[in-house]
Amino acid sequence: VPFHWDAELHGRVVALARECGASVFMVVQAALAALLTRLGAGTDIPLGSAVAGRTDAALDEVVGFFVNTLVLRTDTSGDPSFRELLRRVRETDLRAYAHQDLPFEQLVEALNPDRSADRNPLFHVALTMDNAAGTGYGLPGAEAEEIHVSTGTAKLDLTYAVRERRGAGRTPGGLEGEAEFRTDLFDAATVEGLLARLRRLLEAAVAAPERTIGSLEILTAAERHALLETANATSRALPAATLPDLFEAQVARTPDAVALTSPDTRLTYAELNARANRLARLLAGRGAGPEGVVALALPRSAGLITAVLAILKTGAACLPVDPGYPAARITYLLRDASCALLVTDHATGATLPDTSVPRLLLDTGDTERALATVPDTDLTDADRRAPALPANPAYVIHTSGSSGTPKGVVVSHSGFASLAAAMDDCFDVGVDSRVLYSASPSFDASFWNLCMALLTGARLVVVPADRLLPGAPLAETVTAYGVTHLTLPPSSLAALAPGSLPEGVTLVLAGEACPTELVARWSSGRRMINAYGPTETTVCATLSGPLTDGGVPPIGTPVANTRVYVLDAGLRPVSPGVTGELYVAGAGLARGYVGRPGLTAERFVACPYGP
């Protein structure tokens, strides 16, 4: 791929090189190293380069090829200014030139790196410069011209060959050359993009060499707009509402539709709402309210769903506790979240460790009599300790602790309206739909199941845990209850026999990376969608479109009122195709980690690209 940089840029490069006591080659090398760092190659950039090898004046009149190969190891760490990087390059190069007579082969033999027939052992990218280009050749009685011949074979992954053109009086006439590349690694469009970014970075560097290399612009204005604005055009005007507000609105729309089915219970929306209201009033009388946390430990049942709704209706946050957890973890969860109350029943409570947290047992005579005496109407702020606001915590879910001590993530109500809108957009879910409550209550995906059903008018199917085991039990449950919407981790779907799920089912895969072969096996005749969201968001941050056989399943695009960015360590957008870290912003972002302001400040950082 050929390139040409005009005389103006060449002149600025020459001026900066002269100002810093460096060469034009060193300026271009610094720019190339900075670009490779920005494109994800790290901060230790070994570049190959050729030297003439004519260090002795005695060789001046000798015809022959003395060229040697140097490895110029460029240190870009610490995000230095371009001027500082140029200083480092100058020192490195001068030391290398002082030892340029050391044969490259001897260096390789001494270092003895792992060898491969298709790789240079010490560098994969080279930069060469011909600053004698265009000077002409003269031989007595003969005319000579320079011809560049391609062998059709690349010696390295990438080679940037640069030539200086000089005008009258050695004035800068432009920089030109070509980039040679391995066609099994790159295509011409990619290399053209690299050259365009290199020029853009070099122009920014010579214009302001005091700027850090991380701040030098390598994106076009159109690319920045696409990455920051177009990809995140998810804004939607939605009511500021809590999850109970959204549920109660659905109750008003479909009071007689079936809201919940379990092996021994069938409740309409009006019936489920009434049960939750009575329990909520009882909990509020026990001190549950906004900014407080109520723990919940119950088996999978209609009572579990009722209790979740009741806790949320008080304005308190729900901390779901899996009764099967080890006693030490349960004790830690209750203490870490400063729970004011634990809702359970006799059988489950007998398996839980003794803690100082007061308990409300739902199956005692006293509780049942108390529930019978309170109204079943929706709570108002007058019934609560304080007004219930979307900014209040809705739930606390602890991370697994695989990377250390489990962290309690505090998620507010603010993202539920957007989550419901995303479900409405993607899943075609409504009063004729049946959503399986497939997730463990102690994972945030359980709130995903609940919202998919109870905020859309669908029916939530709740069965015991043994009816959800991957394989035949799960497939039988889906068939027996006519489940239309099923959310699973890919590993659970992989355990199902091919064809054991009916066609027409909507499959949402989440929690793990989705293998391509699963899409090939299950997408035909079914809607398959890949969902992604860390615990630190309201369940889901991105959704794919319907997956079809072929290619790696993407995590999709941000849901309503959510923004996602792939950024480098300086919170700058990386170029398309470059690896970075995924950052999430918007209505669904969690409030932070319960009781950990330091860790919250480390992870939840100010967004440079929005409110």
mmCIF file of N, CA, C and O in Angstrom, residues 486-558:
data_model
loop_
_atom_site.group_PDB
_atom_site.id
_atom_site.type_symbol
_atom_site.label_atom_id
_atom_site.label_comp_id
_atom_site.label_asym_id
_atom_site.label_seq_id
_atom_site.Cartn_x
_atom_site.Cartn_y
_atom_site.Cartn_z
ATOM 1 N N LEU A 486 -37.449 -18.444 27.591
ATOM 2 C CA LEU A 486 -36.541 -19.180 28.470
ATOM 3 C C LEU A 486 -35.177 -18.508 28.458
ATOM 4 O O LEU A 486 -34.587 -18.297 27.396
ATOM 5 N N THR A 487 -34.683 -18.132 29.634
ATOM 6 C CA THR A 487 -33.352 -17.532 29.762
ATOM 7 C C THR A 487 -32.432 -18.527 30.444
ATOM 8 O O THR A 487 -32.741 -19.030 31.527
ATOM 9 N N LEU A 488 -31.286 -18.808 29.806
ATOM 10 C CA LEU A 488 -30.370 -19.840 30.293
ATOM 11 C C LEU A 488 -28.929 -19.422 30.064
ATOM 12 O O LEU A 488 -28.633 -18.686 29.114
ATOM 13 N N PRO A 489 -27.998 -19.929 30.888
ATOM 14 C CA PRO A 489 -26.595 -19.835 30.496
ATOM 15 C C PRO A 489 -26.330 -20.843 29.383
ATOM 16 O O PRO A 489 -26.984 -21.898 29.320
ATOM 17 N N PRO A 490 -25.429 -20.543 28.475
ATOM 18 C CA PRO A 490 -25.166 -21.459 27.365
ATOM 19 C C PRO A 490 -24.831 -22.878 27.803
ATOM 20 O O PRO A 490 -25.192 -23.838 27.116
ATOM 21 N N SER A 491 -24.145 -23.036 28.944
ATOM 22 C CA SER A 491 -23.786 -24.383 29.388
ATOM 23 C C SER A 491 -25.031 -25.208 29.698
ATOM 24 O O SER A 491 -25.036 -26.434 29.500
ATOM 25 N N SER A 492 -26.098 -24.579 30.186
ATOM 26 C CA SER A 492 -27.333 -25.310 30.450
ATOM 27 C C SER A 492 -28.024 -25.705 29.151
ATOM 28 O O SER A 492 -28.563 -26.813 29.019
ATOM 29 N N LEU A 493 -28.015 -24.804 28.174
ATOM 30 C CA LEU A 493 -28.606 -25.135 26.883
ATOM 31 C C LEU A 493 -27.840 -26.274 26.212
ATOM 32 O O LEU A 493 -28.442 -27.146 25.571
ATOM 33 N N ALA A 494 -26.515 -26.269 26.382
ATOM 34 C CA ALA A 494 -25.695 -27.310 25.764
ATOM 35 C C ALA A 494 -26.020 -28.690 26.317
ATOM 36 O O ALA A 494 -25.794 -29.713 25.649
ATOM 37 N N ALA A 495 -26.562 -28.753 27.547
ATOM 38 C CA ALA A 495 -26.878 -30.044 28.163
ATOM 39 C C ALA A 495 -28.194 -30.617 27.676
ATOM 40 O O ALA A 495 -28.523 -31.769 27.985
ATOM 41 N N LEU A 496 -28.974 -29.838 26.926
ATOM 42 C CA LEU A 496 -30.262 -30.317 26.429
ATOM 43 C C LEU A 496 -30.089 -31.122 25.152
ATOM 44 O O LEU A 496 -29.252 -30.783 24.301
ATOM 45 N N ALA A 497 -30.868 -32.154 25.024
ATOM 46 C CA ALA A 497 -30.814 -32.967 23.806
ATOM 47 C C ALA A 497 -31.342 -32.157 22.633
ATOM 48 O O ALA A 497 -32.330 -31.429 22.767
ATOM 49 N N PRO A 498 -30.697 -32.251 21.474
ATOM 50 C CA PRO A 498 -31.180 -31.512 20.304
ATOM 51 C C PRO A 498 -32.651 -31.829 20.033
ATOM 52 O O PRO A 498 -33.080 -32.978 20.077
ATOM 53 N N GLY A 499 -33.411 -30.765 19.786
ATOM 54 C CA GLY A 499 -34.824 -30.942 19.493
ATOM 55 C C GLY A 499 -35.716 -31.113 20.702
ATOM 56 O O GLY A 499 -36.934 -31.262 20.559
ATOM 57 N N SER A 500 -35.155 -31.067 21.919
ATOM 58 C CA SER A 500 -35.980 -31.279 23.113
ATOM 59 C C SER A 500 -36.772 -30.047 23.513
ATOM 60 O O SER A 500 -37.647 -30.137 24.370
ATOM 61 N N LEU A 501 -36.468 -28.900 22.914
ATOM 62 C CA LEU A 501 -37.253 -27.693 23.147
ATOM 63 C C LEU A 501 -38.122 -27.435 21.926
ATOM 64 O O LEU A 501 -37.656 -27.541 20.789
ATOM 65 N N PRO A 502 -39.381 -27.089 22.125
ATOM 66 C CA PRO A 502 -40.269 -26.884 20.974
ATOM 67 C C PRO A 502 -39.844 -25.686 20.141
ATOM 68 O O PRO A 502 -39.244 -24.736 20.642
ATOM 69 N N GLU A 503 -40.172 -25.739 18.863
ATOM 70 C CA GLU A 503 -39.923 -24.590 17.999
ATOM 71 C C GLU A 503 -40.836 -23.446 18.428
ATOM 72 O O GLU A 503 -41.901 -23.650 19.002
ATOM 73 N N GLY A 504 -40.399 -22.235 18.140
ATOM 74 C CA GLY A 504 -41.162 -21.062 18.521
ATOM 75 C C GLY A 504 -40.768 -20.483 19.863
ATOM 76 O O GLY A 504 -41.175 -19.366 20.198
ATOM 77 N N VAL A 505 -39.978 -21.224 20.653
ATOM 78 C CA VAL A 505 -39.528 -20.721 21.947
ATOM 79 C C VAL A 505 -38.509 -19.610 21.739
ATOM 80 O O VAL A 505 -37.668 -19.676 20.839
ATOM 81 N N THR A 506 -38.587 -18.572 22.577
ATOM 82 C CA THR A 506 -37.559 -17.537 22.593
ATOM 83 C C THR A 506 -36.499 -17.936 23.609
ATOM 84 O O THR A 506 -36.801 -18.121 24.789
ATOM 85 N N LEU A 507 -35.265 -18.080 23.148
ATOM 86 C CA LEU A 507 -34.139 -18.467 24.002
ATOM 87 C C LEU A 507 -33.252 -17.251 24.211
ATOM 88 O O LEU A 507 -32.738 -16.672 23.247
ATOM 89 N N VAL A 508 -33.070 -16.862 25.463
ATOM 90 C CA VAL A 508 -32.153 -15.773 25.795
ATOM 91 C C VAL A 508 -30.956 -16.392 26.499
ATOM 92 O O VAL A 508 -31.101 -17.038 27.532
ATOM 93 N N LEU A 509 -29.776 -16.208 25.927
ATOM 94 C CA LEU A 509 -28.556 -16.774 26.494
ATOM 95 C C LEU A 509 -27.807 -15.673 27.238
ATOM 96 O O LEU A 509 -27.629 -14.569 26.714
ATOM 97 N N ALA A 510 -27.381 -15.966 28.455
ATOM 98 C CA ALA A 510 -26.757 -14.929 29.282
ATOM 99 C C ALA A 510 -25.860 -15.588 30.314
ATOM 100 O O ALA A 510 -25.983 -16.782 30.608
ATOM 101 N N GLY A 511 -24.952 -14.798 30.867
ATOM 102 C CA GLY A 511 -24.119 -15.274 31.973
ATOM 103 C C GLY A 511 -22.798 -15.864 31.560
ATOM 104 O O GLY A 511 -21.876 -15.961 32.367
ATOM 105 N N GLU A 512 -22.685 -16.275 30.305
ATOM 106 C CA GLU A 512 -21.449 -16.872 29.786
ATOM 107 C C GLU A 512 -21.336 -16.512 28.311
ATOM 108 O O GLU A 512 -22.326 -16.123 27.677
ATOM 109 N N ALA A 513 -20.146 -16.684 27.765
ATOM 110 C CA ALA A 513 -19.971 -16.490 26.330
ATOM 111 C C ALA A 513 -20.746 -17.577 25.586
ATOM 112 O O ALA A 513 -20.755 -18.736 25.991
ATOM 113 N N CYS A 514 -21.381 -17.189 24.510
ATOM 114 C CA CYS A 514 -22.209 -18.127 23.740
ATOM 115 C C CYS A 514 -21.394 -18.757 22.620
ATOM 116 O O CYS A 514 -20.936 -18.063 21.718
ATOM 117 N N PRO A 515 -21.208 -20.073 22.646
ATOM 118 C CA PRO A 515 -20.451 -20.733 21.570
ATOM 119 C C PRO A 515 -21.219 -20.721 20.251
ATOM 120 O O PRO A 515 -22.458 -20.810 20.234
ATOM 121 N N THR A 516 -20.482 -20.640 19.176
ATOM 122 C CA THR A 516 -21.094 -20.621 17.846
ATOM 123 C C THR A 516 -21.903 -21.879 17.577
ATOM 124 O O THR A 516 -22.977 -21.823 16.963
ATOM 125 N N GLU A 517 -21.414 -23.034 18.052
ATOM 126 C CA GLU A 517 -22.101 -24.284 17.741
ATOM 127 C C GLU A 517 -23.490 -24.358 18.362
ATOM 128 O O GLU A 517 -24.384 -25.036 17.843
ATOM 129 N N LEU A 518 -23.704 -23.664 19.486
ATOM 130 C CA LEU A 518 -25.036 -23.650 20.084
ATOM 131 C C LEU A 518 -26.037 -22.929 19.186
ATOM 132 O O LEU A 518 -27.197 -23.336 19.073
ATOM 133 N N VAL A 519 -25.588 -21.854 18.577
ATOM 134 C CA VAL A 519 -26.461 -21.119 17.669
ATOM 135 C C VAL A 519 -26.818 -22.002 16.473
ATOM 136 O O VAL A 519 -27.982 -22.061 16.044
ATOM 137 N N ALA A 520 -25.835 -22.716 15.955
ATOM 138 C CA ALA A 520 -26.093 -23.599 14.822
ATOM 139 C C ALA A 520 -27.095 -24.688 15.193
ATOM 140 O O ALA A 520 -27.940 -25.087 14.372
ATOM 141 N N ARG A 521 -27.048 -25.145 16.444
ATOM 142 C CA ARG A 521 -27.897 -26.263 16.858
ATOM 143 C C ARG A 521 -29.325 -25.828 17.179
ATOM 144 O O ARG A 521 -30.275 -26.565 16.948
ATOM 145 N N TRP A 522 -29.497 -24.590 17.729
ATOM 146 C CA TRP A 522 -30.789 -24.229 18.299
ATOM 147 C C TRP A 522 -31.516 -23.081 17.612
ATOM 148 O O TRP A 522 -32.686 -22.831 17.898
ATOM 149 N N SER A 523 -30.873 -22.334 16.741
ATOM 150 C CA SER A 523 -31.502 -21.110 16.232
ATOM 151 C C SER A 523 -32.599 -21.384 15.210
ATOM 152 O O SER A 523 -33.512 -20.568 15.052
ATOM 153 N N SER A 524 -32.522 -22.483 14.522
ATOM 154 C CA SER A 524 -33.525 -22.763 13.500
ATOM 155 C C SER A 524 -34.905 -22.961 14.136
ATOM 156 O O SER A 524 -35.101 -23.811 15.000
ATOM 157 N N GLY A 525 -35.847 -22.147 13.724
ATOM 158 C CA GLY A 525 -37.207 -22.266 14.224
ATOM 159 C C GLY A 525 -37.443 -21.625 15.577
ATOM 160 O O GLY A 525 -38.545 -21.717 16.128
ATOM 161 N N ARG A 526 -36.425 -21.004 16.126
ATOM 162 C CA ARG A 526 -36.562 -20.356 17.438
ATOM 163 C C ARG A 526 -35.906 -18.980 17.382
ATOM 164 O O ARG A 526 -34.969 -18.756 16.622
ATOM 165 N N ARG A 527 -36.385 -18.075 18.227
ATOM 166 C CA ARG A 527 -35.713 -16.785 18.364
ATOM 167 C C ARG A 527 -34.641 -16.942 19.435
ATOM 168 O O ARG A 527 -34.921 -17.276 20.577
ATOM 169 N N MET A 528 -33.385 -16.689 19.044
ATOM 170 C CA MET A 528 -32.254 -16.804 19.966
ATOM 171 C C MET A 528 -31.603 -15.446 20.098
ATOM 172 O O MET A 528 -31.258 -14.808 19.103
ATOM 173 N N ILE A 529 -31.415 -14.985 21.345
ATOM 174 C CA ILE A 529 -30.837 -13.660 21.591
ATOM 175 C C ILE A 529 -29.754 -13.785 22.652
ATOM 176 O O ILE A 529 -29.915 -14.520 23.631
ATOM 177 N N ASN A 530 -28.660 -13.100 22.425
ATOM 178 C CA ASN A 530 -27.543 -13.099 23.372
ATOM 179 C C ASN A 530 -27.632 -11.835 24.225
ATOM 180 O O ASN A 530 -27.734 -10.724 23.696
ATOM 181 N N ALA A 531 -27.612 -12.010 25.547
ATOM 182 C CA ALA A 531 -27.722 -10.879 26.473
ATOM 183 C C ALA A 531 -26.452 -10.790 27.304
ATOM 184 O O ALA A 531 -25.866 -11.805 27.669
ATOM 185 N N TYR A 532 -26.051 -9.564 27.593
ATOM 186 C CA TYR A 532 -24.854 -9.356 28.416
ATOM 187 C C TYR A 532 -25.107 -8.251 29.428
ATOM 188 O O TYR A 532 -25.716 -7.228 29.099
ATOM 189 N N GLY A 533 -24.623 -8.454 30.624
ATOM 190 C CA GLY A 533 -24.691 -7.397 31.629
ATOM 191 C C GLY A 533 -23.985 -7.834 32.888
ATOM 192 O O GLY A 533 -24.266 -8.901 33.433
ATOM 193 N N PRO A 534 -23.042 -7.038 33.374
ATOM 194 C CA PRO A 534 -22.404 -7.361 34.652
ATOM 195 C C PRO A 534 -23.376 -7.123 35.804
ATOM 196 O O PRO A 534 -24.399 -6.436 35.646
ATOM 197 N N THR A 535 -23.069 -7.677 36.947
ATOM 198 C CA THR A 535 -23.915 -7.493 38.134
ATOM 199 C C THR A 535 -24.074 -6.017 38.455
ATOM 200 O O THR A 535 -25.084 -5.611 39.058
ATOM 201 N N GLU A 536 -23.107 -5.208 38.054
ATOM 202 C CA GLU A 536 -23.129 -3.777 38.373
ATOM 203 C C GLU A 536 -24.081 -2.968 37.499
ATOM 204 O O GLU A 536 -24.058 -1.736 37.518
ATOM 205 N N THR A 537 -24.901 -3.631 36.712
ATOM 206 C CA THR A 537 -25.959 -2.958 35.958
ATOM 207 C C THR A 537 -27.294 -3.622 36.290
ATOM 208 O O THR A 537 -27.332 -4.697 36.881
ATOM 209 N N THR A 538 -28.381 -2.988 35.888
ATOM 210 C CA THR A 538 -29.703 -3.578 36.115
ATOM 211 C C THR A 538 -29.879 -4.752 35.165
ATOM 212 O O THR A 538 -30.508 -4.658 34.111
ATOM 213 N N VAL A 539 -29.253 -5.843 35.531
ATOM 214 C CA VAL A 539 -29.303 -7.147 34.874
ATOM 215 C C VAL A 539 -28.671 -7.134 33.493
ATOM 216 O O VAL A 539 -27.733 -7.882 33.218
ATOM 217 N N CYS A 540 -29.168 -6.307 32.588
ATOM 218 C CA CYS A 540 -28.785 -6.406 31.179
ATOM 219 C C CYS A 540 -28.314 -5.054 30.658
ATOM 220 O O CYS A 540 -28.995 -4.048 30.840
ATOM 221 N N ALA A 541 -27.147 -5.049 30.007
ATOM 222 C CA ALA A 541 -26.627 -3.811 29.416
ATOM 223 C C ALA A 541 -26.747 -3.818 27.903
ATOM 224 O O ALA A 541 -26.962 -2.775 27.291
ATOM 225 N N THR A 542 -26.589 -4.997 27.285
ATOM 226 C CA THR A 542 -26.663 -5.084 25.832
ATOM 227 C C THR A 542 -27.466 -6.316 25.433
ATOM 228 O O THR A 542 -27.485 -7.323 26.140
ATOM 229 N N LEU A 543 -28.104 -6.225 24.271
ATOM 230 C CA LEU A 543 -28.839 -7.342 23.686
ATOM 231 C C LEU A 543 -28.485 -7.449 22.211
ATOM 232 O O LEU A 543 -28.402 -6.436 21.510
ATOM 233 N N SER A 544 -28.284 -8.667 21.762
ATOM 234 C CA SER A 544 -28.075 -8.880 20.330
ATOM 235 C C SER A 544 -29.421 -8.922 19.621
ATOM 236 O O SER A 544 -30.479 -9.015 20.250
ATOM 237 N N GLY A 545 -29.371 -8.876 18.309
ATOM 238 C CA GLY A 545 -30.549 -9.211 17.533
ATOM 239 C C GLY A 545 -30.689 -10.722 17.487
ATOM 240 O O GLY A 545 -29.879 -11.458 18.066
ATOM 241 N N PRO A 546 -31.713 -11.223 16.818
ATOM 242 C CA PRO A 546 -31.852 -12.677 16.694
ATOM 243 C C PRO A 546 -30.605 -13.297 16.066
ATOM 244 O O PRO A 546 -30.109 -12.822 15.043
ATOM 245 N N LEU A 547 -30.090 -14.333 16.716
ATOM 246 C CA LEU A 547 -28.868 -14.978 16.248
ATOM 247 C C LEU A 547 -29.185 -15.956 15.127
ATOM 248 O O LEU A 547 -30.196 -16.657 15.155
ATOM 249 N N THR A 548 -28.301 -15.992 14.152
ATOM 250 C CA THR A 548 -28.414 -16.966 13.073
ATOM 251 C C THR A 548 -27.098 -17.707 12.963
ATOM 252 O O THR A 548 -26.058 -17.241 13.418
ATOM 253 N N ASP A 549 -27.146 -18.868 12.352
ATOM 254 C CA ASP A 549 -25.968 -19.713 12.232
ATOM 255 C C ASP A 549 -24.872 -19.002 11.434
ATOM 256 O O ASP A 549 -25.116 -18.529 10.328
ATOM 257 N N GLY A 550 -23.687 -18.925 12.029
ATOM 258 C CA GLY A 550 -22.564 -18.315 11.338
ATOM 259 C C GLY A 550 -21.974 -17.156 12.108
ATOM 260 O O GLY A 550 -22.673 -16.220 12.465
ATOM 261 N N GLY A 551 -20.671 -17.229 12.373
ATOM 262 C CA GLY A 551 -19.976 -16.148 13.060
ATOM 263 C C GLY A 551 -20.113 -16.246 14.564
ATOM 264 O O GLY A 551 -20.967 -16.949 15.106
ATOM 265 N N VAL A 552 -19.249 -15.511 15.257
ATOM 266 C CA VAL A 552 -19.265 -15.494 16.711
ATOM 267 C C VAL A 552 -20.459 -14.672 17.185
ATOM 268 O O VAL A 552 -20.650 -13.545 16.731
ATOM 269 N N PRO A 553 -21.291 -15.208 18.075
ATOM 270 C CA PRO A 553 -22.456 -14.443 18.537
ATOM 271 C C PRO A 553 -22.021 -13.160 19.239
ATOM 272 O O PRO A 553 -21.236 -13.195 20.188
ATOM 273 N N PRO A 554 -22.513 -12.009 18.810
ATOM 274 C CA PRO A 554 -22.146 -10.742 19.458
ATOM 275 C C PRO A 554 -22.951 -10.529 20.728
ATOM 276 O O PRO A 554 -24.001 -11.155 20.928
ATOM 277 N N ILE A 555 -22.458 -9.649 21.605
ATOM 278 C CA ILE A 555 -23.252 -9.294 22.789
ATOM 279 C C ILE A 555 -24.270 -8.215 22.442
ATOM 280 O O ILE A 555 -25.116 -7.882 23.253
ATOM 281 N N GLY A 556 -24.195 -7.674 21.240
ATOM 282 C CA GLY A 556 -25.233 -6.771 20.783
ATOM 283 C C GLY A 556 -24.970 -5.315 21.078
ATOM 284 O O GLY A 556 -23.823 -4.886 21.253
ATOM 285 N N THR A 557 -26.045 -4.570 21.154
ATOM 286 C CA THR A 557 -25.983 -3.118 21.314
ATOM 287 C C THR A 557 -26.683 -2.723 22.613
ATOM 288 O O THR A 557 -27.454 -3.506 23.174
ATOM 289 N N PRO A 558 -26.418 -1.522 23.112
ATOM 290 C CA PRO A 558 -26.972 -1.136 24.422
ATOM 291 C C PRO A 558 -28.501 -1.062 24.406
ATOM 292 O O PRO A 558 -29.109 -0.673 23.412
#
